[in-house]
């Protein structure tokens, strides 16, 4: 038995294995590119290290690609062969991995919560829970779990700044922007390389409409994050949104062409961030040229993945926006089969939210917006898995032709009092779409909530 850098027991006789696992955790938390290599080195040092097998499976699952599932199963098979020797903490990690593979994110989160209840310094369990609680739309769980372990941490413990960054993001998702910014900035002061803490502060600035500050906050030369993994593209995406809010469209296109696409490779294309940005530009009336082509080409190879509904929705968007409607419909056929045969959170969310959303995307891109948006999907509270938003906007029920105005800003529903979240876009005709050639956008907000919001001050 060995102890890791946070004093947690690991079943192994190899100090080298523990050293490599510590390095893997640190790299994973900072969104580096060496975590997988460190886990491999740990397994080379001790092939029977159960926690290393769990970490191997976790990192593979984070790729969100069905092609990796056979390798994940190898890790699970190895864990099954050493079941009698696992500590309670290691057993819970194995259970979490098994649930994740099945698409049962809720039970995976329960296993990580059980770990944190007894071992609050298990930062890998904390980060994985943090990620999946976010993906399942449970902001209150994000906050309660991180705040529940925070008292067991201080700046003498490795990765404390990463925990601060997680707490900052949890606070932001719950609408506590002042505290979120304070914790996020403190985390980045301690660890300037923590992209999650940087990202957490960016969220605060976006939600408060502080676009100029946000652009400066993320004004980092690409080489500064050269050793970061593909998550850096999402942080750059936030930078593009800040420029979008200020109508600096040339800079938005520059970020897309010169920065976002740099994470693309033969095996990986960052469809979600790139598709979301292109669609905002199109809704604003701008011509994006042939930029959809590469996204659609990659999405076509992923229509049967169904690892995460969030990714599937963006694959559908890329296909439909590029005119590959038949392929998008094939994806929906595959989603129906998955929803019928699967179980757990992923299958249920696919059935209740993802399939109707994909149908709406196809209808919208086919210029049949009235048929594409059912009343329940036009309700902002229906569009998310979790209905516990800090500022419900139930009084805002736009007709389908006006919905694209809000769609260009991801903050519109969650921050209805934020001036930059509501923007005036070119007038639509009967189809609800503007000309792709138009490049004008009015800075004057025309859609504003009709009632005061108690959770944040009105814009000035």
Short mmCIF file of C-alpha atoms in Angstrom, two decimals:
data_model
loop_
_atom_site.label_atom_id
_atom_site.label_comp_id
_atom_site.label_asym_id
_atom_site.label_seq_id
_atom_site.Cartn_x
_atom_site.Cartn_y
_atom_site.Cartn_z
CA UNK A 1 0.00 0.00 0.00
CA UNK A 2 1.27 3.47 -0.97
CA UNK A 3 0.02 7.02 -0.29
CA UNK A 4 -0.52 9.60 -3.00
CA UNK A 5 0.38 13.29 -2.69
CA UNK A 6 -2.93 14.00 -0.90
CA UNK A 7 -2.51 11.20 1.63
CA UNK A 8 -4.90 8.70 0.00
CA UNK A 9 -4.10 4.98 -0.03
CA UNK A 10 -3.44 3.25 -3.34
CA UNK A 11 -3.19 -0.51 -3.64
CA UNK A 12 0.26 -0.97 -5.12
CA UNK A 13 3.76 -1.75 -3.97
CA UNK A 14 5.24 0.56 -6.59
CA UNK A 15 6.18 4.10 -5.60
CA UNK A 16 6.76 4.81 -9.30
CA UNK A 17 3.17 3.89 -10.10
CA UNK A 18 1.91 6.37 -7.50
CA UNK A 19 4.24 9.08 -8.76
CA UNK A 20 2.93 8.65 -12.29
CA UNK A 21 -0.68 8.67 -11.09
CA UNK A 22 -0.09 11.92 -9.21
CA UNK A 23 1.38 13.41 -12.38
CA UNK A 24 -1.59 12.15 -14.40
CA UNK A 25 -4.08 13.78 -12.04
CA UNK A 26 -2.21 17.10 -12.06
CA UNK A 27 -2.03 17.11 -15.85
CA UNK A 28 -5.69 16.16 -16.22
CA UNK A 29 -6.81 18.96 -13.90
CA UNK A 30 -4.74 21.50 -15.83
CA UNK A 31 -5.94 20.20 -19.24
CA UNK A 32 -2.49 19.13 -20.34
CA UNK A 33 -1.60 16.46 -22.87
CA UNK A 34 0.39 13.94 -20.83
CA UNK A 35 -2.20 12.38 -18.50
CA UNK A 36 -2.70 9.28 -20.65
CA UNK A 37 1.04 8.73 -20.96
CA UNK A 38 1.44 9.05 -17.19
CA UNK A 39 -1.31 6.47 -16.58
CA UNK A 40 0.37 4.13 -19.06
CA UNK A 41 3.64 4.58 -17.19
CA UNK A 42 1.86 3.77 -13.93
CA UNK A 43 0.49 0.55 -15.44
CA UNK A 44 3.94 -0.32 -16.76
CA UNK A 45 5.25 0.07 -13.21
CA UNK A 46 2.41 -2.03 -11.78
CA UNK A 47 -0.08 -3.71 -14.18
CA UNK A 48 -2.18 -4.73 -11.16
CA UNK A 49 -2.71 -1.19 -9.89
CA UNK A 50 -6.50 -0.96 -9.78
CA UNK A 51 -6.66 2.82 -9.60
CA UNK A 52 -4.46 3.10 -12.68
CA UNK A 53 -6.93 0.87 -14.56
CA UNK A 54 -9.79 3.13 -13.41
CA UNK A 55 -7.92 6.22 -14.55
CA UNK A 56 -7.20 4.58 -17.89
CA UNK A 57 -10.91 3.99 -18.39
CA UNK A 58 -11.82 7.49 -17.25
CA UNK A 59 -9.45 9.21 -19.66
CA UNK A 60 -10.70 7.09 -22.54
CA UNK A 61 -14.31 7.92 -21.71
CA UNK A 62 -13.47 11.62 -21.68
CA UNK A 63 -12.76 11.31 -25.41
CA UNK A 64 -16.55 10.85 -25.84
CA UNK A 65 -16.06 8.49 -28.76
CA UNK A 66 -17.67 5.07 -29.04
CA UNK A 67 -14.57 3.77 -30.79
CA UNK A 68 -12.71 3.68 -27.45
CA UNK A 69 -15.24 1.45 -25.67
CA UNK A 70 -13.37 -1.83 -26.37
CA UNK A 71 -10.31 -0.40 -24.60
CA UNK A 72 -12.46 0.77 -21.70
CA UNK A 73 -13.85 -2.73 -21.44
CA UNK A 74 -10.31 -4.06 -21.17
CA UNK A 75 -9.82 -1.86 -18.12
CA UNK A 76 -13.10 -3.09 -16.63
CA UNK A 77 -12.12 -6.71 -17.26
CA UNK A 78 -8.81 -6.13 -15.49
CA UNK A 79 -10.66 -4.59 -12.54
CA UNK A 80 -13.04 -7.54 -12.39
CA UNK A 81 -10.06 -9.86 -12.11
CA UNK A 82 -8.78 -8.07 -9.02
CA UNK A 83 -12.16 -7.37 -7.38
CA UNK A 84 -11.28 -9.18 -4.15
CA UNK A 85 -8.22 -6.98 -3.60
CA UNK A 86 -9.85 -3.58 -4.14
CA UNK A 87 -10.15 -1.10 -1.30
CA UNK A 88 -13.62 0.43 -0.77
CA UNK A 89 -12.51 3.61 -2.55
CA UNK A 90 -11.12 1.71 -5.51
CA UNK A 91 -14.28 -0.38 -5.70
CA UNK A 92 -16.39 2.77 -5.92
CA UNK A 93 -14.17 4.09 -8.71
CA UNK A 94 -14.69 0.83 -10.60
CA UNK A 95 -18.46 1.11 -10.09
CA UNK A 96 -18.42 4.69 -11.37
CA UNK A 97 -16.55 3.66 -14.51
CA UNK A 98 -18.96 0.79 -15.13
CA UNK A 99 -21.97 3.09 -14.79
CA UNK A 100 -20.41 5.68 -17.08
CA UNK A 101 -19.83 3.11 -19.81
CA UNK A 102 -23.51 2.16 -19.61
CA UNK A 103 -24.54 5.80 -20.00
CA UNK A 104 -25.85 5.86 -16.44
CA UNK A 105 -24.31 9.18 -15.44
CA UNK A 106 -26.50 9.57 -12.37
CA UNK A 107 -25.20 6.38 -10.77
CA UNK A 108 -21.66 7.28 -11.78
CA UNK A 109 -22.12 10.57 -9.92
CA UNK A 110 -23.53 8.74 -6.91
CA UNK A 111 -20.41 6.57 -6.77
CA UNK A 112 -18.15 9.62 -6.91
CA UNK A 113 -20.24 11.32 -4.22
CA UNK A 114 -19.81 8.25 -2.02
CA UNK A 115 -16.05 8.50 -2.50
CA UNK A 116 -16.03 12.19 -1.61
CA UNK A 117 -18.11 11.58 1.49
CA UNK A 118 -15.32 9.47 3.00
CA UNK A 119 -12.30 10.73 1.05
CA UNK A 120 -12.94 14.44 0.34
CA UNK A 121 -9.43 14.91 -1.04
CA UNK A 122 -9.98 12.50 -3.93
CA UNK A 123 -9.66 15.26 -6.49
CA UNK A 124 -10.11 12.90 -9.45
CA UNK A 125 -13.52 11.85 -8.16
CA UNK A 126 -14.32 15.51 -7.52
CA UNK A 127 -13.37 16.63 -11.03
CA UNK A 128 -15.23 13.80 -12.74
CA UNK A 129 -18.32 14.42 -10.64
CA UNK A 130 -18.03 18.14 -11.39
CA UNK A 131 -17.93 17.47 -15.13
CA UNK A 132 -20.84 15.05 -15.19
CA UNK A 133 -23.01 17.11 -12.85
CA UNK A 134 -22.55 19.95 -15.31
CA UNK A 135 -23.37 17.76 -18.31
CA UNK A 136 -26.55 16.58 -16.59
CA UNK A 137 -27.61 20.16 -15.87
CA UNK A 138 -27.53 20.05 -12.06
CA UNK A 139 -26.03 23.35 -10.99
CA UNK A 140 -27.10 22.98 -7.36
CA UNK A 141 -25.25 19.64 -7.17
CA UNK A 142 -22.14 21.24 -8.63
CA UNK A 143 -22.12 23.75 -5.81
CA UNK A 144 -23.14 21.49 -2.94
CA UNK A 145 -20.57 18.79 -3.65
CA UNK A 146 -17.60 21.14 -4.06
CA UNK A 147 -18.62 23.23 -1.05
CA UNK A 148 -19.03 20.03 0.95
CA UNK A 149 -15.37 19.07 0.53
CA UNK A 150 -13.83 22.54 0.48
CA UNK A 151 -13.26 22.60 4.24
CA UNK A 152 -10.91 19.61 3.91
CA UNK A 153 -8.63 21.52 1.55
CA UNK A 154 -6.10 24.33 1.97
CA UNK A 155 -3.16 25.71 0.05
CA UNK A 156 -0.77 23.15 1.53
CA UNK A 157 -2.49 20.35 -0.40
CA UNK A 158 -1.58 19.76 -4.06
CA UNK A 159 -4.26 20.87 -6.55
CA UNK A 160 -6.02 23.18 -4.09
CA UNK A 161 -6.18 25.88 -6.78
CA UNK A 162 -8.00 23.44 -9.07
CA UNK A 163 -10.62 22.89 -6.37
CA UNK A 164 -11.00 26.65 -6.07
CA UNK A 165 -11.57 26.85 -9.81
CA UNK A 166 -14.27 24.19 -9.61
CA UNK A 167 -15.97 26.05 -6.79
CA UNK A 168 -15.86 29.25 -8.84
CA UNK A 169 -17.61 27.56 -11.73
CA UNK A 170 -20.23 26.01 -9.46
CA UNK A 171 -20.99 29.41 -7.95
CA UNK A 172 -21.28 30.96 -11.40
CA UNK A 173 -23.70 28.29 -12.58
CA UNK A 174 -25.86 29.05 -9.53
CA UNK A 175 -25.85 32.78 -10.27
CA UNK A 176 -23.52 33.91 -7.47
CA UNK A 177 -21.35 35.93 -9.80
CA UNK A 178 -19.47 38.10 -7.32
CA UNK A 179 -18.23 35.13 -5.28
CA UNK A 180 -17.57 33.11 -8.41
CA UNK A 181 -15.32 35.83 -9.79
CA UNK A 182 -13.49 36.19 -6.48
CA UNK A 183 -12.79 32.46 -6.19
CA UNK A 184 -11.91 32.16 -9.86
CA UNK A 185 -9.41 35.00 -9.83
CA UNK A 186 -7.81 33.67 -6.66
CA UNK A 187 -7.48 30.25 -8.30
CA UNK A 188 -5.79 31.71 -11.37
CA UNK A 189 -3.43 33.73 -9.17
CA UNK A 190 -2.36 30.46 -7.52
CA UNK A 191 -2.25 28.49 -10.75
CA UNK A 192 -2.17 30.62 -13.93
CA UNK A 193 -2.27 27.45 -16.03
CA UNK A 194 -5.65 26.25 -14.76
CA UNK A 195 -7.89 26.65 -17.80
CA UNK A 196 -10.99 25.75 -15.78
CA UNK A 197 -10.49 28.65 -13.39
CA UNK A 198 -9.83 30.99 -16.33
CA UNK A 199 -12.97 29.63 -17.98
CA UNK A 200 -14.99 30.15 -14.78
CA UNK A 201 -14.14 33.85 -14.65
CA UNK A 202 -14.94 34.14 -18.36
CA UNK A 203 -18.41 32.75 -17.64
CA UNK A 204 -18.98 35.42 -15.01
CA UNK A 205 -17.92 38.20 -17.36
CA UNK A 206 -20.16 36.85 -20.11
CA UNK A 207 -23.20 36.49 -17.88
CA UNK A 208 -22.78 40.06 -16.65
CA UNK A 209 -22.37 41.47 -20.13
CA UNK A 210 -18.78 42.59 -19.52
CA UNK A 211 -17.66 41.77 -23.05
CA UNK A 212 -14.75 44.20 -23.22
CA UNK A 213 -13.33 42.88 -19.93
CA UNK A 214 -13.89 39.33 -21.10
CA UNK A 215 -11.99 39.86 -24.34
CA UNK A 216 -9.05 41.26 -22.37
CA UNK A 217 -9.23 38.40 -19.84
CA UNK A 218 -8.84 35.84 -22.61
CA UNK A 219 -6.38 37.81 -24.73
CA UNK A 220 -3.68 35.18 -24.54
CA UNK A 221 -1.27 34.31 -27.36
CA UNK A 222 -1.99 30.79 -28.67
CA UNK A 223 1.53 29.64 -27.84
CA UNK A 224 0.88 30.23 -24.14
CA UNK A 225 -1.55 27.32 -24.18
CA UNK A 226 0.36 25.23 -26.70
CA UNK A 227 0.77 22.39 -24.20
CA UNK A 228 -2.94 22.30 -23.32
CA UNK A 229 -5.39 19.76 -24.71
CA UNK A 230 -8.43 20.47 -26.85
CA UNK A 231 -10.31 22.20 -24.01
CA UNK A 232 -8.33 25.33 -24.87
CA UNK A 233 -10.58 25.63 -27.94
CA UNK A 234 -13.59 26.08 -25.68
CA UNK A 235 -11.84 28.89 -23.80
CA UNK A 236 -10.96 30.54 -27.11
CA UNK A 237 -14.61 30.08 -28.12
CA UNK A 238 -15.60 32.21 -25.14
CA UNK A 239 -13.14 34.81 -26.40
CA UNK A 240 -14.89 34.77 -29.76
CA UNK A 241 -18.23 35.32 -28.03
CA UNK A 242 -16.88 38.42 -26.31
CA UNK A 243 -15.87 39.82 -29.68
CA UNK A 244 -19.21 38.75 -31.14
CA UNK A 245 -21.01 40.74 -28.43
CA UNK A 246 -19.00 43.81 -29.47
CA UNK A 247 -19.69 43.16 -33.18
CA UNK A 248 -15.99 42.59 -33.89
CA UNK A 249 -16.88 40.00 -36.51
CA UNK A 250 -13.54 40.08 -38.32
CA UNK A 251 -11.91 39.04 -35.06
CA UNK A 252 -14.52 36.31 -34.55
CA UNK A 253 -13.71 34.85 -37.96
CA UNK A 254 -9.98 35.16 -37.25
CA UNK A 255 -10.36 33.22 -34.00
CA UNK A 256 -12.33 30.54 -35.83
CA UNK A 257 -9.87 30.17 -38.71
CA UNK A 258 -6.56 30.64 -36.91
CA UNK A 259 -7.24 29.42 -33.39
CA UNK A 260 -10.27 27.15 -32.95
CA UNK A 261 -9.41 24.89 -35.85
CA UNK A 262 -5.86 24.30 -34.63
CA UNK A 263 -7.12 21.54 -32.33
CA UNK A 264 -8.55 19.60 -35.29
CA UNK A 265 -6.80 16.47 -36.52
CA UNK A 266 -7.56 13.37 -38.55
CA UNK A 267 -9.02 11.71 -35.44
CA UNK A 268 -10.57 14.67 -33.65
CA UNK A 269 -12.60 17.65 -34.82
CA UNK A 270 -13.95 20.12 -32.28
CA UNK A 271 -17.48 20.12 -33.68
CA UNK A 272 -19.33 21.53 -30.65
CA UNK A 273 -17.48 24.84 -30.27
CA UNK A 274 -17.04 25.44 -33.97
CA UNK A 275 -20.63 24.61 -34.90
CA UNK A 276 -22.00 26.77 -32.09
CA UNK A 277 -19.94 29.73 -33.29
CA UNK A 278 -20.82 29.31 -36.96
CA UNK A 279 -24.52 29.14 -36.18
CA UNK A 280 -24.34 32.35 -34.15
CA UNK A 281 -22.65 34.05 -37.08
CA UNK A 282 -25.27 32.80 -39.51
CA UNK A 283 -28.13 33.88 -37.28
CA UNK A 284 -26.50 37.31 -37.15
CA UNK A 285 -26.75 37.38 -40.94
CA UNK A 286 -23.12 36.68 -41.80
CA UNK A 287 -21.87 34.43 -44.59
CA UNK A 288 -19.62 31.70 -43.16
CA UNK A 289 -18.59 30.33 -46.53
CA UNK A 290 -17.67 26.65 -46.67
CA UNK A 291 -16.68 26.40 -43.00
CA UNK A 292 -19.43 23.87 -42.26
CA UNK A 293 -17.90 21.29 -44.61
CA UNK A 294 -15.16 19.94 -42.36
CA UNK A 295 -17.50 19.81 -39.35
CA UNK A 296 -20.16 17.93 -41.29
CA UNK A 297 -17.62 15.53 -42.76
CA UNK A 298 -16.44 14.55 -39.28
CA UNK A 299 -19.96 14.51 -37.81
CA UNK A 300 -20.99 12.04 -40.47
CA UNK A 301 -18.61 9.51 -38.91
CA UNK A 302 -20.08 10.03 -35.43
CA UNK A 303 -23.83 9.60 -35.97
CA UNK A 304 -23.91 6.34 -33.99
CA UNK A 305 -21.81 7.48 -31.02
CA UNK A 306 -24.47 8.44 -28.45
CA UNK A 307 -21.98 8.91 -25.62
CA UNK A 308 -23.22 12.38 -24.67
CA UNK A 309 -26.41 14.10 -25.91
CA UNK A 310 -24.65 17.46 -25.98
CA UNK A 311 -22.21 16.17 -28.62
CA UNK A 312 -24.91 14.40 -30.62
CA UNK A 313 -26.90 17.63 -30.89
CA UNK A 314 -23.92 19.44 -32.39
CA UNK A 315 -23.23 16.61 -34.84
CA UNK A 316 -26.82 16.97 -36.03
CA UNK A 317 -26.45 20.75 -36.30
CA UNK A 318 -23.30 20.47 -38.41
CA UNK A 319 -24.90 17.94 -40.75
CA UNK A 320 -28.14 19.88 -41.20
CA UNK A 321 -26.42 23.25 -41.58
CA UNK A 322 -24.22 21.80 -44.32
CA UNK A 323 -27.27 20.48 -46.16
CA UNK A 324 -26.69 16.82 -45.28
CA UNK A 325 -30.25 16.38 -44.09
CA UNK A 326 -30.47 12.73 -45.09
CA UNK A 327 -27.46 11.92 -42.92
CA UNK A 328 -28.93 13.92 -40.05
CA UNK A 329 -32.12 11.88 -40.34
CA UNK A 330 -30.05 8.70 -40.22
CA UNK A 331 -28.59 9.97 -36.98
CA UNK A 332 -32.10 10.46 -35.58
CA UNK A 333 -33.01 6.90 -36.61
CA UNK A 334 -29.96 5.71 -34.69
CA UNK A 335 -30.96 7.84 -31.70
CA UNK A 336 -34.40 6.22 -31.65
CA UNK A 337 -32.81 2.77 -31.46
CA UNK A 338 -30.45 3.87 -28.72
CA UNK A 339 -33.25 5.46 -26.69
CA UNK A 340 -35.38 2.34 -27.00
CA UNK A 341 -32.69 -0.19 -26.17
CA UNK A 342 -30.57 1.78 -23.69
CA UNK A 343 -31.17 2.67 -20.08
CA UNK A 344 -29.93 5.27 -17.65
CA UNK A 345 -29.71 9.04 -17.95
CA UNK A 346 -28.21 9.18 -21.44
CA UNK A 347 -30.94 7.07 -23.04
CA UNK A 348 -33.73 8.89 -21.21
CA UNK A 349 -32.36 12.31 -22.13
CA UNK A 350 -31.96 11.18 -25.72
CA UNK A 351 -35.62 10.21 -25.80
CA UNK A 352 -37.12 13.20 -23.99
CA UNK A 353 -34.89 16.06 -25.18
CA UNK A 354 -32.28 15.16 -27.78
CA UNK A 355 -34.49 13.57 -30.44
CA UNK A 356 -37.06 16.42 -30.46
CA UNK A 357 -34.18 18.91 -30.49
CA UNK A 358 -32.54 17.23 -33.49
CA UNK A 359 -35.88 17.17 -35.29
CA UNK A 360 -36.19 20.90 -34.65
CA UNK A 361 -32.66 21.54 -35.90
CA UNK A 362 -33.38 19.73 -39.16
CA UNK A 363 -36.66 21.57 -39.62
CA UNK A 364 -35.01 24.90 -38.90
CA UNK A 365 -32.20 24.29 -41.34
CA UNK A 366 -34.81 23.16 -43.89
CA UNK A 367 -36.52 26.54 -43.45
CA UNK A 368 -39.63 25.08 -41.86
CA UNK A 369 -39.32 26.77 -38.54
CA UNK A 370 -43.02 26.70 -37.65
CA UNK A 371 -43.06 22.91 -37.91
CA UNK A 372 -39.64 22.58 -36.33
CA UNK A 373 -40.25 24.16 -32.96
CA UNK A 374 -42.90 22.46 -30.90
CA UNK A 375 -44.34 24.53 -28.07
CA UNK A 376 -42.48 22.60 -25.41
CA UNK A 377 -39.14 23.17 -27.14
CA UNK A 378 -39.86 26.88 -27.49
CA UNK A 379 -40.11 27.01 -23.68
CA UNK A 380 -36.64 27.86 -22.35
CA UNK A 381 -37.31 25.79 -19.22
CA UNK A 382 -37.97 22.72 -21.39
CA UNK A 383 -34.73 23.10 -23.28
CA UNK A 384 -32.51 22.00 -20.41
CA UNK A 385 -32.41 18.88 -18.29
CA UNK A 386 -32.42 20.83 -15.06
CA UNK A 387 -35.21 23.33 -14.45
CA UNK A 388 -33.64 24.93 -11.39
CA UNK A 389 -32.36 28.04 -13.16
CA UNK A 390 -31.51 30.97 -10.86
CA UNK A 391 -33.71 33.31 -12.87
CA UNK A 392 -36.71 31.56 -14.53
CA UNK A 393 -37.90 33.31 -17.64
CA UNK A 394 -41.30 31.69 -17.97
CA UNK A 395 -42.93 34.99 -18.91
CA UNK A 396 -40.83 35.04 -22.08
CA UNK A 397 -42.54 32.83 -24.65
CA UNK A 398 -41.31 33.99 -28.06
CA UNK A 399 -42.97 32.82 -31.24
CA UNK A 400 -40.73 30.55 -33.34
CA UNK A 401 -39.76 33.37 -35.73
CA UNK A 402 -38.22 35.35 -32.87
CA UNK A 403 -36.43 32.48 -31.19
CA UNK A 404 -33.32 32.77 -33.40
CA UNK A 405 -32.73 36.24 -31.97
CA UNK A 406 -32.02 34.71 -28.58
CA UNK A 407 -30.26 31.66 -29.96
CA UNK A 408 -27.33 33.80 -31.04
CA UNK A 409 -26.50 34.43 -27.41
CA UNK A 410 -26.23 31.41 -25.15
CA UNK A 411 -26.87 33.67 -22.18
CA UNK A 412 -30.28 34.96 -23.23
CA UNK A 413 -32.40 32.61 -21.21
CA UNK A 414 -30.13 32.27 -18.21
CA UNK A 415 -29.35 35.96 -17.87
CA UNK A 416 -32.43 37.84 -19.08
CA UNK A 417 -31.28 40.99 -17.31
CA UNK A 418 -27.92 40.98 -19.06
CA UNK A 419 -27.92 43.63 -21.78
CA UNK A 420 -25.48 41.84 -24.08
CA UNK A 421 -27.53 38.64 -23.98
CA UNK A 422 -30.33 40.28 -25.97
CA UNK A 423 -29.39 41.64 -29.34
CA UNK A 424 -31.30 42.80 -32.41
CA UNK A 425 -30.65 40.75 -35.52
CA UNK A 426 -31.70 41.39 -39.14
CA UNK A 427 -35.42 41.02 -39.75
CA UNK A 428 -36.55 37.59 -40.83
CA UNK A 429 -39.01 36.77 -43.54
CA UNK A 430 -41.61 34.03 -43.37
CA UNK A 431 -38.93 31.40 -42.92
CA UNK A 432 -37.46 33.08 -39.86
CA UNK A 433 -34.00 33.18 -41.44
CA UNK A 434 -32.01 36.17 -42.60
CA UNK A 435 -29.87 36.44 -45.67
CA UNK A 436 -26.46 34.82 -45.21
CA UNK A 437 -24.91 37.76 -47.04
CA UNK A 438 -26.09 40.37 -44.55
CA UNK A 439 -23.36 41.59 -42.23
CA UNK A 440 -25.27 44.15 -40.20
CA UNK A 441 -26.30 43.83 -36.60
CA UNK A 442 -27.87 46.42 -34.36
CA UNK A 443 -26.35 46.99 -30.95
CA UNK A 444 -29.63 48.23 -29.53
CA UNK A 445 -31.35 45.62 -27.36
CA UNK A 446 -34.94 45.18 -28.50
CA UNK A 447 -36.00 42.13 -26.53
CA UNK A 448 -35.96 42.72 -22.81
CA UNK A 449 -37.67 41.00 -19.90
CA UNK A 450 -40.80 42.69 -18.68
CA UNK A 451 -40.20 42.07 -14.99
CA UNK A 452 -37.39 42.65 -12.57
CA UNK A 453 -34.96 39.89 -11.74
CA UNK A 454 -34.25 39.35 -8.08
CA UNK A 455 -31.11 37.32 -8.56
CA UNK A 456 -28.99 40.03 -10.17
CA UNK A 457 -29.12 43.80 -10.68
CA UNK A 458 -30.50 45.25 -13.91
CA UNK A 459 -28.01 46.38 -16.55
CA UNK A 460 -26.88 49.97 -16.60
#
